[in-house]
Short mmCIF file of C-alpha atoms and ligand atoms in Angstrom, two decimals:
data_model
loop_
_atom_site.label_atom_id
_atom_site.label_comp_id
_atom_site.label_asym_id
_atom_site.label_seq_id
_atom_site.Cartn_x
_atom_site.Cartn_y
_atom_site.Cartn_z
CA MET N 30 -1.57 22.52 45.35
CA GLY N 31 -0.12 26.04 45.37
CA ARG N 32 2.68 28.40 46.22
CA ALA N 33 2.64 32.08 47.17
CA PHE N 34 5.18 34.81 46.43
CA VAL N 35 5.41 38.52 46.99
CA TYR N 36 6.54 39.11 43.40
CA VAL N 37 5.88 36.93 40.38
CA ILE N 38 7.33 37.62 36.94
CA LEU N 39 5.28 35.85 34.27
CA GLY N 40 7.59 35.07 31.32
CA GLY N 41 11.29 34.22 31.45
CA GLY N 42 12.79 36.23 28.60
CA VAL N 43 14.99 39.29 28.38
CA ALA N 44 12.83 41.54 30.56
CA ALA N 45 12.52 38.88 33.28
CA GLY N 46 16.30 38.46 33.51
CA TYR N 47 16.97 42.18 33.81
CA ALA N 48 14.18 42.56 36.39
CA ALA N 49 15.63 39.72 38.47
CA LEU N 50 19.06 41.39 38.59
CA GLU N 51 17.46 44.70 39.59
CA PHE N 52 15.43 43.00 42.35
CA VAL N 53 18.64 41.53 43.76
CA LYS N 54 20.46 44.87 43.55
CA ARG N 55 17.59 46.43 45.47
CA GLY N 56 17.66 43.78 48.18
CA VAL N 57 14.83 41.34 47.45
CA SER N 58 14.70 38.69 50.19
CA GLN N 59 15.15 34.96 49.61
CA GLY N 60 11.87 33.30 48.62
CA GLU N 61 10.04 36.51 47.67
CA LEU N 62 10.48 36.36 43.88
CA CYS N 63 9.36 33.73 41.38
CA ILE N 64 9.83 33.65 37.59
CA ILE N 65 7.58 31.36 35.54
CA SER N 66 8.69 30.54 32.00
CA GLU N 67 7.44 28.25 29.31
CA GLU N 68 11.01 27.95 28.05
CA PRO N 69 13.17 25.23 29.62
CA VAL N 70 16.17 27.55 30.19
CA ALA N 71 16.92 30.57 32.39
CA PRO N 72 16.45 34.02 30.77
CA TYR N 73 18.85 34.71 27.90
CA GLU N 74 19.69 37.47 25.43
CA ARG N 75 17.21 36.69 22.64
CA PRO N 76 19.04 38.87 20.02
CA ALA N 77 21.88 36.31 19.98
CA LEU N 78 19.56 33.80 18.28
CA SER N 79 19.69 35.53 14.89
CA LYS N 80 23.35 36.54 15.13
CA GLY N 81 26.08 34.68 17.05
CA PHE N 82 23.94 31.55 17.45
CA LEU N 83 23.78 31.05 13.68
CA LEU N 84 27.50 31.43 12.96
CA PRO N 85 29.13 28.43 11.25
CA GLU N 86 32.34 28.84 13.29
CA ALA N 87 32.37 29.11 17.10
CA PRO N 88 28.65 29.84 17.43
CA ALA N 89 27.29 31.33 20.66
CA ARG N 90 25.68 28.73 22.91
CA LEU N 91 24.18 28.86 26.39
CA PRO N 92 25.24 29.41 29.09
CA ALA N 93 27.36 32.12 27.36
CA PHE N 94 24.45 34.46 26.59
CA HIS N 95 22.21 34.32 29.64
CA THR N 96 21.02 37.79 30.66
CA CYS N 97 22.45 40.27 31.47
CA VAL N 98 25.62 39.96 29.35
CA GLY N 99 24.03 41.91 26.49
CA ALA N 100 24.25 45.10 28.54
CA ASN N 101 27.66 44.16 29.97
CA GLY N 102 25.99 43.00 33.18
CA GLU N 103 26.38 39.93 35.35
CA ARG N 104 25.59 36.59 33.64
CA LEU N 105 22.69 35.04 35.51
CA THR N 106 22.99 31.25 35.37
CA PRO N 107 20.46 28.92 37.05
CA LYS N 108 22.96 28.74 39.95
CA TRP N 109 22.73 32.54 40.40
CA TYR N 110 18.93 32.37 40.79
CA LYS N 111 19.32 29.56 43.33
CA GLU N 112 21.95 31.44 45.34
CA HIS N 113 19.70 34.48 45.52
CA GLY N 114 16.62 32.53 46.56
CA ILE N 115 14.73 33.26 43.34
CA GLU N 116 12.36 30.49 42.32
CA LEU N 117 12.80 29.70 38.60
CA VAL N 118 9.80 27.71 37.43
CA LEU N 119 10.97 26.61 33.97
CA GLY N 120 9.28 24.60 31.22
CA THR N 121 5.96 25.70 32.66
CA ARG N 122 3.21 27.41 30.74
CA VAL N 123 0.66 29.49 32.61
CA LYS N 124 -2.74 28.69 31.13
CA SER N 125 -4.94 31.17 32.98
CA ALA N 126 -4.70 34.22 35.21
CA ASP N 127 -7.16 35.74 37.66
CA VAL N 128 -6.13 39.29 38.49
CA LYS N 129 -8.93 39.74 41.06
CA ARG N 130 -7.83 36.70 43.06
CA LYS N 131 -4.14 37.38 42.21
CA THR N 132 -3.49 33.86 40.99
CA LEU N 133 -1.93 32.12 38.01
CA LEU N 134 -2.75 28.55 37.01
CA THR N 135 -0.07 26.46 35.28
CA VAL N 136 -0.75 23.69 32.75
CA ALA N 137 0.52 21.25 35.38
CA GLY N 138 -2.38 22.36 37.58
CA GLU N 139 -0.40 24.39 40.13
CA THR N 140 -1.82 27.67 41.41
CA ILE N 141 0.81 30.35 42.03
CA SER N 142 -0.36 33.44 43.86
CA TYR N 143 1.27 36.86 44.05
CA LYS N 144 1.00 40.22 45.76
CA ILE N 145 2.53 41.91 42.71
CA LEU N 146 2.59 40.49 39.19
CA ILE N 147 4.97 41.64 36.45
CA ILE N 148 3.80 40.49 33.02
CA ALA N 149 6.79 39.85 30.74
CA THR N 150 5.28 37.38 28.30
CA GLY N 151 6.82 38.98 25.20
CA ALA N 152 5.39 37.96 21.87
CA ARG N 153 4.93 35.05 19.52
CA ALA N 154 5.89 34.82 15.85
CA LEU N 155 3.00 35.24 13.41
CA LYS N 156 2.37 32.08 11.38
CA LEU N 157 1.78 31.92 7.62
CA GLU N 158 -1.49 30.12 8.38
CA GLU N 159 -2.76 33.46 9.76
CA PHE N 160 -2.35 34.80 6.21
CA GLY N 161 -4.14 31.84 4.60
CA VAL N 162 -1.05 29.77 3.64
CA SER N 163 -0.95 26.19 4.95
CA GLY N 164 1.91 23.77 5.57
CA SER N 165 4.32 25.97 7.51
CA ASP N 166 4.80 23.18 10.07
CA ALA N 167 6.91 21.28 7.47
CA GLU N 168 10.30 20.23 8.85
CA ASN N 169 12.31 22.56 6.56
CA VAL N 170 10.22 25.70 7.29
CA CYS N 171 11.70 27.71 10.16
CA TYR N 172 10.41 30.51 12.36
CA LEU N 173 12.68 32.20 14.90
CA ARG N 174 11.49 33.34 18.30
CA ASP N 175 13.05 31.09 20.91
CA LEU N 176 15.93 28.72 21.56
CA ALA N 177 14.04 25.68 20.26
CA ASP N 178 13.38 27.52 16.97
CA ALA N 179 17.06 28.53 16.75
CA ASN N 180 18.27 24.94 17.30
CA ARG N 181 15.91 23.77 14.59
CA LEU N 182 17.07 26.49 12.21
CA VAL N 183 20.72 25.50 12.76
CA ASN N 184 19.92 21.83 12.01
CA VAL N 185 17.97 22.65 8.86
CA MET N 186 20.67 25.09 7.73
CA GLN N 187 23.42 22.52 8.23
CA SER N 188 21.52 20.05 6.05
CA CYS N 189 21.26 22.63 3.23
CA THR N 190 24.86 23.83 2.75
CA GLY N 191 25.34 24.87 -0.87
CA GLY N 192 21.57 24.78 -1.43
CA ASN N 193 18.79 27.37 -1.67
CA ALA N 194 16.73 29.16 0.93
CA VAL N 195 13.70 31.40 0.58
CA VAL N 196 13.33 34.02 3.30
CA ILE N 197 9.77 35.29 3.71
CA GLY N 198 9.58 38.80 5.20
CA GLY N 199 11.83 41.83 4.84
CA GLY N 200 11.91 42.93 8.48
CA TYR N 201 14.48 42.29 11.21
CA ILE N 202 14.25 38.49 11.19
CA GLY N 203 14.33 38.34 7.39
CA MET N 204 17.37 40.61 7.09
CA GLU N 205 19.38 39.07 9.95
CA CYS N 206 18.58 35.47 8.95
CA ALA N 207 19.34 36.14 5.27
CA ALA N 208 22.80 37.39 6.26
CA SER N 209 23.36 34.34 8.47
CA LEU N 210 22.24 31.97 5.72
CA VAL N 211 24.71 33.56 3.30
CA ILE N 212 27.50 33.19 5.87
CA ASN N 213 26.51 29.51 6.05
CA LYS N 214 26.98 29.20 2.26
CA ILE N 215 23.30 29.01 1.35
CA ASN N 216 21.86 30.88 -1.67
CA VAL N 217 19.15 33.26 -0.49
CA THR N 218 16.07 34.74 -2.13
CA MET N 219 14.11 37.22 0.00
CA VAL N 220 10.40 37.71 -0.67
CA PHE N 221 8.33 40.50 0.89
CA PRO N 222 5.29 42.57 0.00
CA GLU N 223 6.76 46.06 0.43
CA ALA N 224 8.77 48.11 -2.07
CA HIS N 225 11.87 47.86 0.12
CA CYS N 226 13.27 46.06 3.15
CA MET N 227 12.74 47.20 6.75
CA GLY N 228 9.64 49.11 5.72
CA ARG N 229 8.68 50.03 9.29
CA LEU N 230 11.89 51.98 9.86
CA PHE N 231 14.02 52.58 6.77
CA THR N 232 13.40 55.12 4.02
CA SER N 233 13.82 53.75 0.49
CA LYS N 234 17.21 55.45 0.27
CA ILE N 235 18.53 53.76 3.40
CA ALA N 236 16.97 50.44 2.36
CA ASN N 237 18.67 50.69 -1.07
CA PHE N 238 22.06 50.79 0.59
CA TYR N 239 21.41 47.54 2.49
CA GLU N 240 19.71 45.81 -0.45
CA ASP N 241 22.68 46.65 -2.71
CA TYR N 242 25.04 45.32 -0.06
CA TYR N 243 23.01 42.09 0.23
CA ARG N 244 22.98 41.74 -3.58
CA SER N 245 26.78 42.04 -3.55
CA LYS N 246 26.70 39.00 -1.24
CA GLY N 247 24.51 37.10 -3.72
CA VAL N 248 21.07 37.71 -2.18
CA ASN N 249 18.18 37.94 -4.64
CA PHE N 250 15.17 40.20 -3.81
CA ILE N 251 11.60 39.60 -4.95
CA LYS N 252 9.55 42.55 -3.74
CA GLY N 253 5.90 43.54 -3.91
CA THR N 254 4.50 40.02 -3.67
CA VAL N 255 3.74 37.35 -1.10
CA LEU N 256 3.77 33.60 -0.79
CA SER N 257 0.57 31.87 -1.87
CA SER N 258 1.41 28.17 -1.28
CA PHE N 259 4.12 25.54 -0.85
CA ASP N 260 4.93 22.44 -2.94
CA PHE N 261 5.88 19.35 -0.92
CA ASP N 262 7.69 16.10 -1.62
CA SER N 263 6.34 12.71 -0.52
CA ASN N 264 8.00 13.15 2.90
CA GLY N 265 6.18 16.41 3.53
CA LYS N 266 9.26 18.59 2.97
CA VAL N 267 8.80 21.85 1.14
CA THR N 268 10.39 21.73 -2.33
CA ALA N 269 9.15 25.02 -3.77
CA VAL N 270 7.47 28.27 -2.82
CA ASN N 271 4.67 29.61 -5.05
CA LEU N 272 4.23 33.36 -5.12
CA ARG N 273 1.08 35.34 -5.72
CA ASP N 274 2.66 36.86 -8.85
CA GLY N 275 2.59 33.34 -10.37
CA SER N 276 6.29 32.51 -10.04
CA LYS N 277 7.72 29.39 -8.39
CA LEU N 278 10.98 29.24 -6.42
CA SER N 279 12.59 25.82 -5.90
CA THR N 280 14.07 25.65 -2.45
CA ASP N 281 15.71 23.43 0.16
CA MET N 282 14.48 25.43 3.12
CA VAL N 283 12.34 28.41 4.12
CA VAL N 284 12.73 30.98 6.91
CA VAL N 285 9.68 33.00 7.88
CA GLY N 286 9.78 36.37 9.69
CA ILE N 287 6.46 38.10 9.15
CA GLY N 288 6.04 39.92 12.44
CA ILE N 289 4.84 39.13 15.94
CA ARG N 290 1.80 39.34 18.22
CA PRO N 291 2.24 40.22 21.88
CA ASN N 292 1.22 37.47 24.32
CA THR N 293 -1.73 39.25 25.96
CA GLY N 294 -4.24 36.38 25.74
CA LEU N 295 -4.26 35.53 29.47
CA PHE N 296 -5.33 39.06 30.35
CA GLU N 297 -7.86 39.95 27.68
CA GLY N 298 -11.08 41.07 29.38
CA GLN N 299 -9.18 41.61 32.66
CA LEU N 300 -6.74 44.42 31.85
CA THR N 301 -6.95 47.40 29.48
CA LEU N 302 -5.17 46.79 26.18
CA GLU N 303 -3.81 49.31 23.67
CA LYS N 304 -1.71 49.06 20.51
CA GLY N 305 -1.98 45.28 20.77
CA GLY N 306 -0.29 45.27 24.18
CA ILE N 307 -1.10 45.69 27.86
CA LYS N 308 -1.62 49.38 28.52
CA VAL N 309 0.47 50.70 31.39
CA ASN N 310 1.09 54.14 32.88
CA GLY N 311 4.41 55.92 33.43
CA ARG N 312 5.01 53.60 36.40
CA LEU N 313 4.48 50.63 34.05
CA GLN N 314 1.38 49.74 36.06
CA SER N 315 -1.62 48.26 34.25
CA SER N 316 -5.31 49.02 34.81
CA ASN N 317 -5.05 46.70 37.87
CA SER N 318 -2.75 48.32 40.46
CA SER N 319 -1.13 44.99 41.48
CA VAL N 320 -0.16 44.16 37.89
CA TYR N 321 2.69 45.69 35.88
CA ALA N 322 3.83 44.97 32.31
CA ILE N 323 7.26 45.33 30.67
CA GLY N 324 9.05 44.47 27.43
CA ASP N 325 7.41 43.59 24.11
CA VAL N 326 3.99 43.06 25.68
CA ALA N 327 3.71 46.52 27.29
CA ALA N 328 2.20 49.62 25.67
CA PHE N 329 3.64 52.51 27.68
CA PRO N 330 3.67 56.31 27.43
CA VAL N 331 6.74 57.49 25.52
CA LYS N 332 7.15 60.93 27.09
CA LEU N 333 9.30 62.22 24.24
CA PHE N 334 6.45 61.73 21.75
CA GLY N 335 3.55 62.32 24.13
CA GLU N 336 1.86 59.06 23.13
CA THR N 337 1.54 55.42 24.04
CA ARG N 338 3.77 53.03 22.10
CA ARG N 339 4.55 49.33 22.18
CA LEU N 340 8.18 48.71 21.26
CA GLU N 341 9.56 45.35 20.17
CA HIS N 342 13.21 45.86 21.01
CA VAL N 343 15.66 44.58 23.54
CA ASP N 344 16.76 47.93 24.99
CA SER N 345 13.18 48.77 25.85
CA ALA N 346 12.76 45.34 27.50
CA ARG N 347 15.92 45.85 29.58
CA LYS N 348 15.16 49.40 30.66
CA SER N 349 11.45 48.88 31.36
CA ALA N 350 12.50 45.88 33.50
CA ARG N 351 14.91 47.96 35.57
CA HIS N 352 12.38 50.75 35.91
CA VAL N 353 9.50 48.55 37.00
CA VAL N 354 11.56 47.11 39.86
CA ALA N 355 12.64 50.59 40.96
CA THR N 356 9.07 51.82 40.91
CA ILE N 357 7.79 48.79 42.86
CA VAL N 358 10.55 48.73 45.49
CA GLU N 359 11.12 52.49 45.88
CA PRO N 360 8.02 54.21 44.51
CA GLU N 361 8.67 57.54 46.22
CA LYS N 362 12.19 57.81 44.78
CA THR N 363 11.29 56.74 41.24
CA GLY N 364 9.89 59.04 38.58
CA GLU N 365 7.94 58.10 35.49
CA PHE N 366 9.61 55.95 32.83
CA ASP N 367 11.25 58.38 30.39
CA TYR N 368 12.45 56.27 27.48
CA LEU N 369 14.26 57.17 24.26
CA PRO N 370 13.35 54.47 21.68
CA PHE N 371 16.50 52.71 20.47
CA PHE N 372 16.75 50.07 17.71
CA TYR N 373 19.85 48.49 16.19
CA SER N 374 21.01 45.64 14.00
CA ARG N 375 24.26 43.99 12.97
CA VAL N 376 24.56 42.07 9.69
CA PHE N 377 27.69 40.96 7.83
CA SER N 378 30.23 43.64 8.75
CA LEU N 379 27.54 46.34 8.90
CA SER N 380 26.08 47.84 12.04
CA TRP N 381 23.48 50.58 12.53
CA GLN N 382 21.68 52.32 15.37
CA PHE N 383 18.49 54.37 15.39
CA TYR N 384 17.11 56.61 18.14
CA GLY N 385 13.76 58.36 18.43
CA ASP N 386 11.01 58.47 15.86
CA ASN N 387 11.03 58.18 12.06
CA VAL N 388 8.49 60.88 11.22
CA GLY N 389 8.77 64.17 9.31
CA ASP N 390 11.40 65.34 6.82
CA VAL N 391 14.52 63.23 6.33
CA VAL N 392 17.99 64.72 5.94
CA TYR N 393 20.86 62.43 4.86
CA TYR N 394 24.58 62.86 5.43
CA GLY N 395 27.82 60.93 5.00
CA ASP N 396 29.12 58.42 2.52
CA MET N 397 26.58 55.91 1.25
CA SER N 398 29.11 54.31 -1.06
CA GLY N 399 30.61 52.32 1.77
CA GLY N 400 31.67 54.67 4.56
CA ALA N 401 29.68 55.82 7.58
CA PHE N 402 26.40 57.54 6.75
CA GLY N 403 23.33 58.68 8.58
CA ALA N 404 19.99 60.42 8.55
CA TYR N 405 17.99 62.78 10.73
CA TRP N 406 14.22 63.05 10.94
CA VAL N 407 12.88 66.55 11.61
CA SER N 408 9.27 67.12 12.61
CA LYS N 409 7.60 70.42 13.56
CA GLY N 410 10.98 72.17 13.53
CA GLN N 411 12.64 69.71 15.94
CA LEU N 412 15.04 66.82 15.56
CA VAL N 413 13.01 63.70 16.45
CA GLY N 414 15.00 60.78 15.01
CA SER N 415 18.59 59.82 14.16
CA PHE N 416 20.06 56.91 12.23
CA LEU N 417 23.73 56.07 11.79
CA GLU N 418 25.48 53.21 9.96
CA GLY N 419 29.09 52.42 10.79
CA GLY N 420 29.50 54.91 13.65
CA THR N 421 31.86 54.79 16.60
CA LYS N 422 30.67 54.37 20.18
CA GLU N 423 31.10 58.12 20.76
CA GLU N 424 29.18 58.97 17.59
CA TYR N 425 26.27 56.72 18.56
CA GLU N 426 26.24 58.33 22.01
CA ALA N 427 26.17 61.74 20.34
CA ILE N 428 23.14 60.97 18.13
CA ALA N 429 21.33 59.42 21.11
CA LYS N 430 21.94 62.49 23.27
CA ALA N 431 20.97 64.91 20.52
CA THR N 432 17.74 63.02 19.78
CA LYS N 433 16.76 62.97 23.45
CA LEU N 434 17.21 66.75 23.64
CA LYS N 435 14.99 67.34 20.56
CA PRO N 436 16.91 70.46 19.45
CA GLU N 437 15.29 72.97 17.12
CA VAL N 438 16.24 72.72 13.46
CA GLU N 439 15.52 75.85 11.42
CA ASP N 440 17.33 75.06 8.21
CA LEU N 441 17.36 71.55 6.75
CA SER N 442 20.13 72.31 4.26
CA GLU N 443 22.32 73.59 7.08
CA LEU N 444 21.59 70.35 8.99
CA GLU N 445 22.63 68.39 5.90
CA ARG N 446 25.83 70.43 5.62
CA GLN N 447 26.73 69.84 9.29
CA GLY N 448 25.84 66.14 9.13
CA LEU N 449 27.09 64.15 12.10
CA GLY N 450 28.76 67.34 13.40
CA PHE N 451 25.30 68.67 14.30
CA ALA N 452 24.69 65.86 16.81
CA VAL N 453 28.23 66.04 18.15
CA ALA N 454 27.84 69.77 18.81
CA VAL N 455 24.41 69.59 20.54
P1 FDA A 16 10.74 37.67 25.45
O1 FDA A 16 10.11 37.15 24.21
O2 FDA A 16 12.20 37.81 25.51
O3 FDA A 16 10.31 36.69 26.65
C1 FDA A 16 8.99 36.29 26.88
C2 FDA A 16 9.00 35.01 27.69
O4 FDA A 16 7.70 34.75 28.19
C3 FDA A 16 9.41 33.78 26.90
O5 FDA A 16 10.37 33.06 27.64
C4 FDA A 16 8.11 33.00 26.77
O6 FDA A 16 8.29 31.62 26.67
C5 FDA A 16 7.44 33.37 28.08
N1 FDA A 16 5.99 33.19 28.09
C6 FDA A 16 5.07 33.75 27.27
N2 FDA A 16 3.81 33.34 27.61
C7 FDA A 16 3.96 32.51 28.67
C8 FDA A 16 3.03 31.78 29.46
N3 FDA A 16 1.70 31.81 29.25
N4 FDA A 16 3.53 31.02 30.47
C9 FDA A 16 4.86 30.97 30.72
N5 FDA A 16 5.77 31.66 29.99
C10 FDA A 16 5.33 32.42 28.99
N6 FDA A 16 15.84 43.49 19.58
C11 FDA A 16 16.80 44.43 19.42
O7 FDA A 16 16.61 45.56 19.87
N7 FDA A 16 17.95 44.14 18.76
C12 FDA A 16 18.18 42.92 18.24
O8 FDA A 16 19.23 42.70 17.63
C13 FDA A 16 17.18 41.92 18.38
N8 FDA A 16 17.35 40.68 17.86
C14 FDA A 16 16.37 39.74 17.98
C15 FDA A 16 16.56 38.48 17.42
C16 FDA A 16 15.57 37.52 17.50
C17 FDA A 16 15.78 36.17 16.88
C18 FDA A 16 14.33 37.82 18.16
C19 FDA A 16 13.25 36.77 18.25
C20 FDA A 16 14.15 39.07 18.74
C21 FDA A 16 15.17 40.03 18.65
N9 FDA A 16 15.02 41.29 19.22
C22 FDA A 16 16.01 42.24 19.07
C23 FDA A 16 13.83 41.62 20.00
C24 FDA A 16 14.07 41.34 21.49
O9 FDA A 16 14.65 40.08 21.66
C25 FDA A 16 12.75 41.45 22.24
O10 FDA A 16 12.32 42.79 22.15
C26 FDA A 16 12.91 41.03 23.69
O11 FDA A 16 13.26 39.68 23.79
C27 FDA A 16 11.63 41.28 24.47
O12 FDA A 16 11.80 40.82 25.77
P2 FDA A 16 10.56 40.28 26.62
O13 FDA A 16 11.12 39.81 27.91
O14 FDA A 16 9.48 41.28 26.60
O15 FDA A 16 10.01 39.03 25.79
P1 NAD A 17 9.04 42.82 11.45
O1 NAD A 17 7.82 43.50 11.91
O2 NAD A 17 10.37 43.47 11.62
O3 NAD A 17 8.92 42.53 9.89
C1 NAD A 17 7.84 41.83 9.39
C2 NAD A 17 7.98 41.75 7.89
O4 NAD A 17 7.07 40.78 7.43
C3 NAD A 17 7.63 43.01 7.13
O5 NAD A 17 8.73 43.79 6.89
C4 NAD A 17 7.07 42.45 5.84
O6 NAD A 17 8.09 42.47 4.87
C5 NAD A 17 6.78 41.04 6.10
N1 NAD A 17 5.42 40.57 5.88
C6 NAD A 17 4.30 40.92 6.53
N2 NAD A 17 3.27 40.18 6.08
C7 NAD A 17 3.77 39.34 5.14
C8 NAD A 17 3.22 38.33 4.33
N3 NAD A 17 1.92 38.01 4.38
N4 NAD A 17 4.05 37.65 3.51
C9 NAD A 17 5.35 37.95 3.45
N5 NAD A 17 5.92 38.89 4.21
C10 NAD A 17 5.14 39.57 5.03
O7 NAD A 17 9.01 41.38 12.14
P2 NAD A 17 10.08 40.19 12.12
O8 NAD A 17 11.16 40.47 11.16
O9 NAD A 17 9.29 38.94 12.01
O10 NAD A 17 10.71 40.28 13.56
C11 NAD A 17 9.99 39.75 14.67
C12 NAD A 17 10.34 40.47 15.94
O11 NAD A 17 11.69 40.24 16.27
C13 NAD A 17 10.14 41.96 15.88
O12 NAD A 17 9.57 42.35 17.09
C14 NAD A 17 11.52 42.50 15.79
O13 NAD A 17 11.63 43.77 16.41
C15 NAD A 17 12.32 41.46 16.54
N6 NAD A 17 13.70 41.41 16.05
C16 NAD A 17 14.45 42.53 16.19
C17 NAD A 17 15.74 42.54 15.73
C18 NAD A 17 16.53 43.79 15.89
O14 NAD A 17 16.04 44.72 16.51
N7 NAD A 17 17.75 43.86 15.37
C19 NAD A 17 16.28 41.41 15.13
C20 NAD A 17 15.49 40.27 14.99
C21 NAD A 17 14.19 40.30 15.47
#
């Protein structure tokens, strides 16, 4: 049993949705493109799962957030794929791949062959078991990567109103879920090993601002330690979290966000890997010329920094998806992928954006007591990174443009004095 397509996208997440729209814009013919996804629904905007989806009032639900609404694009419902002759193979896990024979084998036993494969398998959430803690499959312990996880989190949250939650991890999931739990009237304690939240991106000064804000909303922080075990009741529900520092936190539920691993397993030993992802060139092409990779799973050259990076953010998934289709369909007209890293988050009434790289000296500006504030990173005499909380659309555009241009910065105190005005004037 088998089917054959010109193009197959493996994975049906954000990158797959944006690639599908680009294929249609560039005139893919009916029956040429197939998307295979383990998830039972058409591609959707994953960032909604930790934000609008968790709201107590008028929460976001599908079909409202199918791709590509997150970038103000068309909303691609299952009907859209049908109308454009794109085969959506949903609820189907691919269990092996053979890049020499150009075939994928599904768990149902179907072989799907391709001329060109785009790997968009994203990543999976790391489990506590990988850090030696057991019992994280208990019904009131939640991870958050896909729609099924989000539905489960909503159900657990609704059964805990007025109760306590422990959030494990101080990264994106931890921060966004903690805010959502508070909005759902749940008392939150965050536990993470670092000295401050968002350790991969924030400086301690920036982190302090957000931690103080969270404290003002009732969130308690326990930093510099990790979970060592759970206590359970006779039904197998977690009743308390034991920390390595010896303390015990009674709780009604737990949310875990301790990082991800890219889904590269099908291609290990077949394609070159780097930085935990599938290594691709500036055309997003892997070590096999018929196979491309995009989104969270791809490690691609970031021209601006002159090195290969793997980025775990939605803007990179969307733009690498558009670029890969351009490079496949019109190779002679398409240059190398030239991407400015962009991260953002929205929690409570706060909202920040970051562009570029967080290396070198940091210069702060603005009003950290509640108004808009920001920071620049300067390395080797050039602006390489910009952060802004509470900016306007125009101000965010200005810091993005300035960071892309990498202007020279001779005097850090002058940069501090100019603040946001520096980016606006570039
Ligand atoms: P994505 O994970 O979206 O999709 C991968 C797909 O492949 C899934 O459908 C999966 O089931 C499928 N798949 C994997 N292996 C398979 C197999 N063997 N067979 C079949 N299917 C398979 N970023 C940001 O910049 N701002 C934000 O606010 C947020 N917010 C946010 C919230 C939450 C809750 C999460 C989990 C993530 C974010 N992100 C984010 C990150 C962002 O969502 C992420 O970078 C993109 O979804 C990556 O898109 P991909 O298409 O690469 O993977
Ligand atoms: P992350 O990498 O942002 O943070 C992981 C956190 O786990 C670290 O900050 C650390 O505090 C903690 N940690 C690591 N080991 C631990 C341990 N043994 N015990 C306790 N804590 C530990 O990952 P995440 O928050 O899980 O997010 C998952 C993915 O989802 C990431 O790719 C992220 O980019 C994406 N995401 C992005 C956004 C956004 O961009 N706004 C929002 C949500 C999710």
